C-alpha cells in the first residue's frame, strides 16, 4: 500500500454502455488518499436482446484506482444459460465475446450470464427475464426557446422528442440509446482529381469515382436516458426529451439523422440505471451525501476473490430512425447559417483579389482533345497547365470542381472537398437511406 497526496478529489466512476471507469476531478483541498497497488476488478458490459445478431459480452480488468487504463480479459469461458441449455460465446477480439450471428433472445425466457476466467475464478448473474419490446410511436422535433444551463440567457433550437405506449401493464420501464450524425455539404463539390506535376511531365486530371460534395460527422451520446410509467395511470411515454440542438450548431444546417433504440427493461434493471445516472450526473463534493455503492446482478462464486463491476441486461428492443433539417423549422423561426464556405470568407495564406468561395477559371492554351468517362486524354504536354498545377499542388490546396471545354473550375479545398469537414463514408445510422 502507498499514500498519495493530491490537491484534487478523485472519484472512480464506471458507466454504461461500456462500464468504462473514468476519473472525475474536482479540486477542493489537499487530502490523503490511500491506494492499493494491486487493486483491480472485473468489469462486465453485457446486453442480451430479442435482435438476431452477434450479441456481445465485453470483459476488462480495471487497474489501480488512480488509473484509467483497462486490460482486456482473454481466454475466458463465457456462456448464456437458459432452460438448462448452455449457449457459448467465442472470443472474437481480446476481451470481446460474441454469440453466433443467428442468435436472438426469446421474450419471456429467463437467462443467466456465466463467466469463468482462465485462472478458474467464476461469476454468475441472477436470472433475468427478457421482456418483449415496446414499439416507438414516433420521434419528432419542435423549435423551442429554453434557458441555458450555463448562464441566464436563452437558447433557440430544436428539441427532439419521443412518444411510445404499451397496452401491457408489465411493460413500463425503458432505457434509450441513440446514434446521431449530420451531413456537411460543400457548395462546389470537386468532380475531378489530379496526379503528377507539369515539371515531371506526368500531370493528369481525371474524374473522381464520387464527387466530394457530402460528408458526415457523428456525435456521441453521453447521458444515461431512462423513463418509467410505474406510478402513472397510463402506460404511455409522451414528449420524452432526447436531445436539444442549438440553432448555432451545424447539425441542422444540411441534414441531421438520428436513430433511437428503446430498451424495455425490468424494475431491477431500471433501478440500477437510475442509480448509475444519479452517480454519473451528480457534480458532487466531499461534503455531499454519498450515493452509496452501485450493486450489479453479477456475483463472484465460491472461492472467487476478484470483485466484479457491471450488469447483465436483458431487454426487448425497438428502433426508429428519422432525418431532420433546418428547412423543417423555417416557419417556426429557426435561424440559418452558412457553416461551410460562407460568401464573405477570407482565408489567410492564400491571397486572391476575389472571394474564394466562388470557383475561378484556369484557361488552357490548347483545348483538351478527348474527355472520356474517367480521364482526360491529351496529345500535347501539359506545359500550358502550369498555373493549374501550381494551384492544386500548392500550399493553398485548391481542388478542381469541373472541366468544361478549355476551362478548369477551381476552388479552395474548404469549399470543394467535404473531407475537410467530415468522413466520406456514411455512418451506420444513414445506411438505410440512398
PDB file of N, CA, C and O in Angstrom, residues 366-405:
ATOM      1  N   UNK A 366      -4.214  25.147 -75.098  1.00  0.00           N
ATOM      2  CA  UNK A 366      -4.656  24.109 -76.027  1.00  0.00           C
ATOM      3  C   UNK A 366      -5.930  23.482 -75.491  1.00  0.00           C
ATOM      4  O   UNK A 366      -6.043  23.198 -74.311  1.00  0.00           O
ATOM      5  N   UNK A 367      -6.895  23.240 -76.342  1.00  0.00           N
ATOM      6  CA  UNK A 367      -8.141  22.606 -75.936  1.00  0.00           C
ATOM      7  C   UNK A 367      -7.885  21.134 -75.663  1.00  0.00           C
ATOM      8  O   UNK A 367      -7.170  20.457 -76.403  1.00  0.00           O
ATOM      9  N   UNK A 368      -8.461  20.612 -74.598  1.00  0.00           N
ATOM     10  CA  UNK A 368      -8.351  19.182 -74.309  1.00  0.00           C
ATOM     11  C   UNK A 368      -8.972  18.407 -75.451  1.00  0.00           C
ATOM     12  O   UNK A 368     -10.088  18.695 -75.896  1.00  0.00           O
ATOM     13  N   UNK A 369      -8.261  17.427 -75.956  1.00  0.00           N
ATOM     14  CA  UNK A 369      -8.718  16.719 -77.150  1.00  0.00           C
ATOM     15  C   UNK A 369      -9.895  15.800 -76.875  1.00  0.00           C
ATOM     16  O   UNK A 369     -10.880  15.804 -77.607  1.00  0.00           O
ATOM     17  N   UNK A 370      -9.810  14.956 -75.840  1.00  0.00           N
ATOM     18  CA  UNK A 370     -10.858  13.973 -75.569  1.00  0.00           C
ATOM     19  C   UNK A 370     -11.148  13.963 -74.067  1.00  0.00           C
ATOM     20  O   UNK A 370     -10.231  13.842 -73.268  1.00  0.00           O
ATOM     21  N   UNK A 371     -12.388  14.094 -73.700  1.00  0.00           N
ATOM     22  CA  UNK A 371     -12.799  13.901 -72.307  1.00  0.00           C
ATOM     23  C   UNK A 371     -13.591  12.598 -72.261  1.00  0.00           C
ATOM     24  O   UNK A 371     -14.726  12.526 -72.727  1.00  0.00           O
ATOM     25  N   UNK A 372     -12.957  11.546 -71.729  1.00  0.00           N
ATOM     26  CA  UNK A 372     -13.605  10.241 -71.663  1.00  0.00           C
ATOM     27  C   UNK A 372     -14.439  10.100 -70.408  1.00  0.00           C
ATOM     28  O   UNK A 372     -14.712  11.067 -69.701  1.00  0.00           O
ATOM     29  N   UNK A 373     -14.856   8.867 -70.113  1.00  0.00           N
ATOM     30  CA  UNK A 373     -15.717   8.627 -68.966  1.00  0.00           C
ATOM     31  C   UNK A 373     -14.983   8.837 -67.644  1.00  0.00           C
ATOM     32  O   UNK A 373     -15.578   9.240 -66.658  1.00  0.00           O
ATOM     33  N   UNK A 374     -13.698   8.542 -67.622  1.00  0.00           N
ATOM     34  CA  UNK A 374     -12.995   8.618 -66.358  1.00  0.00           C
ATOM     35  C   UNK A 374     -11.646   9.317 -66.429  1.00  0.00           C
ATOM     36  O   UNK A 374     -10.900   9.337 -65.468  1.00  0.00           O
ATOM     37  N   UNK A 375     -11.287   9.893 -67.546  1.00  0.00           N
ATOM     38  CA  UNK A 375      -9.999  10.559 -67.646  1.00  0.00           C
ATOM     39  C   UNK A 375     -10.006  11.564 -68.780  1.00  0.00           C
ATOM     40  O   UNK A 375     -10.898  11.566 -69.631  1.00  0.00           O
ATOM     41  N   UNK A 376      -9.017  12.444 -68.775  1.00  0.00           N
ATOM     42  CA  UNK A 376      -8.821  13.391 -69.867  1.00  0.00           C
ATOM     43  C   UNK A 376      -7.610  12.927 -70.662  1.00  0.00           C
ATOM     44  O   UNK A 376      -6.510  12.825 -70.124  1.00  0.00           O
ATOM     45  N   UNK A 377      -7.812  12.598 -71.915  1.00  0.00           N
ATOM     46  CA  UNK A 377      -6.720  12.146 -72.774  1.00  0.00           C
ATOM     47  C   UNK A 377      -6.068  13.338 -73.443  1.00  0.00           C
ATOM     48  O   UNK A 377      -6.752  14.229 -73.939  1.00  0.00           O
ATOM     49  N   UNK A 378      -4.750  13.393 -73.440  1.00  0.00           N
ATOM     50  CA  UNK A 378      -4.049  14.529 -74.007  1.00  0.00           C
ATOM     51  C   UNK A 378      -3.107  14.061 -75.117  1.00  0.00           C
ATOM     52  O   UNK A 378      -2.550  12.969 -75.046  1.00  0.00           O
ATOM     53  N   UNK A 379      -2.937  14.909 -76.108  1.00  0.00           N
ATOM     54  CA  UNK A 379      -1.978  14.648 -77.178  1.00  0.00           C
ATOM     55  C   UNK A 379      -0.799  15.606 -77.125  1.00  0.00           C
ATOM     56  O   UNK A 379       0.119  15.507 -77.929  1.00  0.00           O
ATOM     57  N   UNK A 380      -0.853  16.563 -76.197  1.00  0.00           N
ATOM     58  CA  UNK A 380       0.239  17.517 -76.041  1.00  0.00           C
ATOM     59  C   UNK A 380       0.624  17.560 -74.568  1.00  0.00           C
ATOM     60  O   UNK A 380      -0.188  17.264 -73.698  1.00  0.00           O
ATOM     61  N   UNK A 381       1.866  17.906 -74.256  1.00  0.00           N
ATOM     62  CA  UNK A 381       2.268  18.026 -72.850  1.00  0.00           C
ATOM     63  C   UNK A 381       1.436  19.083 -72.128  1.00  0.00           C
ATOM     64  O   UNK A 381       0.874  19.983 -72.752  1.00  0.00           O
ATOM     65  N   UNK A 382       1.401  18.988 -70.800  1.00  0.00           N
ATOM     66  CA  UNK A 382       0.583  19.894 -70.026  1.00  0.00           C
ATOM     67  C   UNK A 382       1.360  21.135 -69.598  1.00  0.00           C
ATOM     68  O   UNK A 382       1.100  21.704 -68.553  1.00  0.00           O
ATOM     69  N   UNK A 383       2.310  21.559 -70.405  1.00  0.00           N
ATOM     70  CA  UNK A 383       3.052  22.758 -70.057  1.00  0.00           C
ATOM     71  C   UNK A 383       2.134  23.960 -69.959  1.00  0.00           C
ATOM     72  O   UNK A 383       2.398  24.912 -69.227  1.00  0.00           O
ATOM     73  N   UNK A 384       1.063  23.925 -70.717  1.00  0.00           N
ATOM     74  CA  UNK A 384       0.151  25.059 -70.715  1.00  0.00           C
ATOM     75  C   UNK A 384      -0.778  25.046 -69.497  1.00  0.00           C
ATOM     76  O   UNK A 384      -1.577  25.957 -69.338  1.00  0.00           O
ATOM     77  N   UNK A 385      -0.692  23.996 -68.632  1.00  0.00           N
ATOM     78  CA  UNK A 385      -1.498  23.943 -67.428  1.00  0.00           C
ATOM     79  C   UNK A 385      -0.639  24.225 -66.193  1.00  0.00           C
ATOM     80  O   UNK A 385      -0.921  23.795 -65.091  1.00  0.00           O
ATOM     81  N   UNK A 386       0.409  24.953 -66.391  1.00  0.00           N
ATOM     82  CA  UNK A 386       1.316  25.192 -65.280  1.00  0.00           C
ATOM     83  C   UNK A 386       0.671  25.876 -64.096  1.00  0.00           C
ATOM     84  O   UNK A 386       0.930  25.530 -62.940  1.00  0.00           O
ATOM     85  N   UNK A 387      -0.173  26.878 -64.358  1.00  0.00           N
ATOM     86  CA  UNK A 387      -0.833  27.575 -63.239  1.00  0.00           C
ATOM     87  C   UNK A 387      -1.789  26.655 -62.503  1.00  0.00           C
ATOM     88  O   UNK A 387      -1.892  26.717 -61.275  1.00  0.00           O
ATOM     89  N   UNK A 388      -2.498  25.795 -63.226  1.00  0.00           N
ATOM     90  CA  UNK A 388      -3.388  24.836 -62.572  1.00  0.00           C
ATOM     91  C   UNK A 388      -2.586  23.879 -61.705  1.00  0.00           C
ATOM     92  O   UNK A 388      -2.950  23.593 -60.566  1.00  0.00           O
ATOM     93  N   UNK A 389      -1.477  23.392 -62.250  1.00  0.00           N
ATOM     94  CA  UNK A 389      -0.595  22.515 -61.489  1.00  0.00           C
ATOM     95  C   UNK A 389      -0.147  23.213 -60.208  1.00  0.00           C
ATOM     96  O   UNK A 389      -0.174  22.642 -59.113  1.00  0.00           O
ATOM     97  N   UNK A 390       0.260  24.453 -60.328  1.00  0.00           N
ATOM     98  CA  UNK A 390       0.729  25.191 -59.156  1.00  0.00           C
ATOM     99  C   UNK A 390      -0.348  25.378 -58.111  1.00  0.00           C
ATOM    100  O   UNK A 390      -0.069  25.403 -56.907  1.00  0.00           O
ATOM    101  N   UNK A 391      -1.606  25.503 -58.546  1.00  0.00           N
ATOM    102  CA  UNK A 391      -2.700  25.705 -57.597  1.00  0.00           C
ATOM    103  C   UNK A 391      -3.056  24.414 -56.867  1.00  0.00           C
ATOM    104  O   UNK A 391      -3.149  24.385 -55.640  1.00  0.00           O
ATOM    105  N   UNK A 392      -3.255  23.340 -57.611  1.00  0.00           N
ATOM    106  CA  UNK A 392      -3.729  22.107 -56.987  1.00  0.00           C
ATOM    107  C   UNK A 392      -2.618  21.384 -56.239  1.00  0.00           C
ATOM    108  O   UNK A 392      -2.888  20.553 -55.363  1.00  0.00           O
ATOM    109  N   UNK A 393      -1.358  21.641 -56.571  1.00  0.00           N
ATOM    110  CA  UNK A 393      -0.239  21.035 -55.856  1.00  0.00           C
ATOM    111  C   UNK A 393       0.430  21.995 -54.877  1.00  0.00           C
ATOM    112  O   UNK A 393       1.412  21.647 -54.243  1.00  0.00           O
ATOM    113  N   UNK A 394      -0.128  23.194 -54.736  1.00  0.00           N
ATOM    114  CA  UNK A 394       0.474  24.196 -53.865  1.00  0.00           C
ATOM    115  C   UNK A 394      -0.056  24.132 -52.457  1.00  0.00           C
ATOM    116  O   UNK A 394      -0.941  23.342 -52.114  1.00  0.00           O
ATOM    117  N   UNK A 395       0.470  25.026 -51.615  1.00  0.00           N
ATOM    118  CA  UNK A 395       0.125  25.003 -50.199  1.00  0.00           C
ATOM    119  C   UNK A 395      -1.306  25.445 -49.930  1.00  0.00           C
ATOM    120  O   UNK A 395      -1.855  25.163 -48.868  1.00  0.00           O
ATOM    121  N   UNK A 396      -1.945  26.130 -50.888  1.00  0.00           N
ATOM    122  CA  UNK A 396      -3.322  26.578 -50.670  1.00  0.00           C
ATOM    123  C   UNK A 396      -4.356  25.476 -50.880  1.00  0.00           C
ATOM    124  O   UNK A 396      -5.524  25.654 -50.559  1.00  0.00           O
ATOM    125  N   UNK A 397      -3.942  24.346 -51.447  1.00  0.00           N
ATOM    126  CA  UNK A 397      -4.776  23.148 -51.564  1.00  0.00           C
ATOM    127  C   UNK A 397      -6.080  23.405 -52.318  1.00  0.00           C
ATOM    128  O   UNK A 397      -7.171  23.133 -51.838  1.00  0.00           O
ATOM    129  N   UNK A 398      -5.956  23.943 -53.546  1.00  0.00           N
ATOM    130  CA  UNK A 398      -7.125  24.086 -54.400  1.00  0.00           C
ATOM    131  C   UNK A 398      -7.583  22.712 -54.884  1.00  0.00           C
ATOM    132  O   UNK A 398      -6.807  21.765 -54.941  1.00  0.00           O
ATOM    133  N   UNK A 399      -8.852  22.619 -55.242  1.00  0.00           N
ATOM    134  CA  UNK A 399      -9.383  21.411 -55.862  1.00  0.00           C
ATOM    135  C   UNK A 399     -10.082  21.790 -57.161  1.00  0.00           C
ATOM    136  O   UNK A 399     -10.567  22.919 -57.314  1.00  0.00           O
ATOM    137  N   UNK A 400     -10.137  20.852 -58.098  1.00  0.00           N
ATOM    138  CA  UNK A 400     -10.775  21.079 -59.397  1.00  0.00           C
ATOM    139  C   UNK A 400     -12.240  20.684 -59.276  1.00  0.00           C
ATOM    140  O   UNK A 400     -12.566  19.531 -59.019  1.00  0.00           O
ATOM    141  N   UNK A 401     -13.121  21.644 -59.442  1.00  0.00           N
ATOM    142  CA  UNK A 401     -14.541  21.354 -59.307  1.00  0.00           C
ATOM    143  C   UNK A 401     -15.145  20.828 -60.599  1.00  0.00           C
ATOM    144  O   UNK A 401     -16.029  19.987 -60.580  1.00  0.00           O
ATOM    145  N   UNK A 402     -14.652  21.309 -61.759  1.00  0.00           N
ATOM    146  CA  UNK A 402     -15.253  20.883 -63.021  1.00  0.00           C
ATOM    147  C   UNK A 402     -14.288  21.198 -64.163  1.00  0.00           C
ATOM    148  O   UNK A 402     -13.395  22.045 -64.039  1.00  0.00           O
ATOM    149  N   UNK A 403     -14.487  20.506 -65.298  1.00  0.00           N
ATOM    150  CA  UNK A 403     -13.777  20.782 -66.548  1.00  0.00           C
ATOM    151  C   UNK A 403     -14.832  21.012 -67.623  1.00  0.00           C
ATOM    152  O   UNK A 403     -15.701  20.170 -67.834  1.00  0.00           O
ATOM    153  N   UNK A 404     -14.747  22.180 -68.280  1.00  0.00           N
ATOM    154  CA  UNK A 404     -15.691  22.474 -69.362  1.00  0.00           C
ATOM    155  C   UNK A 404     -14.903  23.041 -70.535  1.00  0.00           C
ATOM    156  O   UNK A 404     -14.416  24.163 -70.467  1.00  0.00           O
ATOM    157  N   UNK A 405     -14.787  22.219 -71.554  1.00  0.00           N
ATOM    158  CA  UNK A 405     -14.032  22.665 -72.716  1.00  0.00           C
ATOM    159  C   UNK A 405     -12.601  22.949 -72.338  1.00  0.00           C
ATOM    160  O   UNK A 405     -11.888  22.098 -71.821  1.00  0.00           O
TER     161      UNK A 405
END
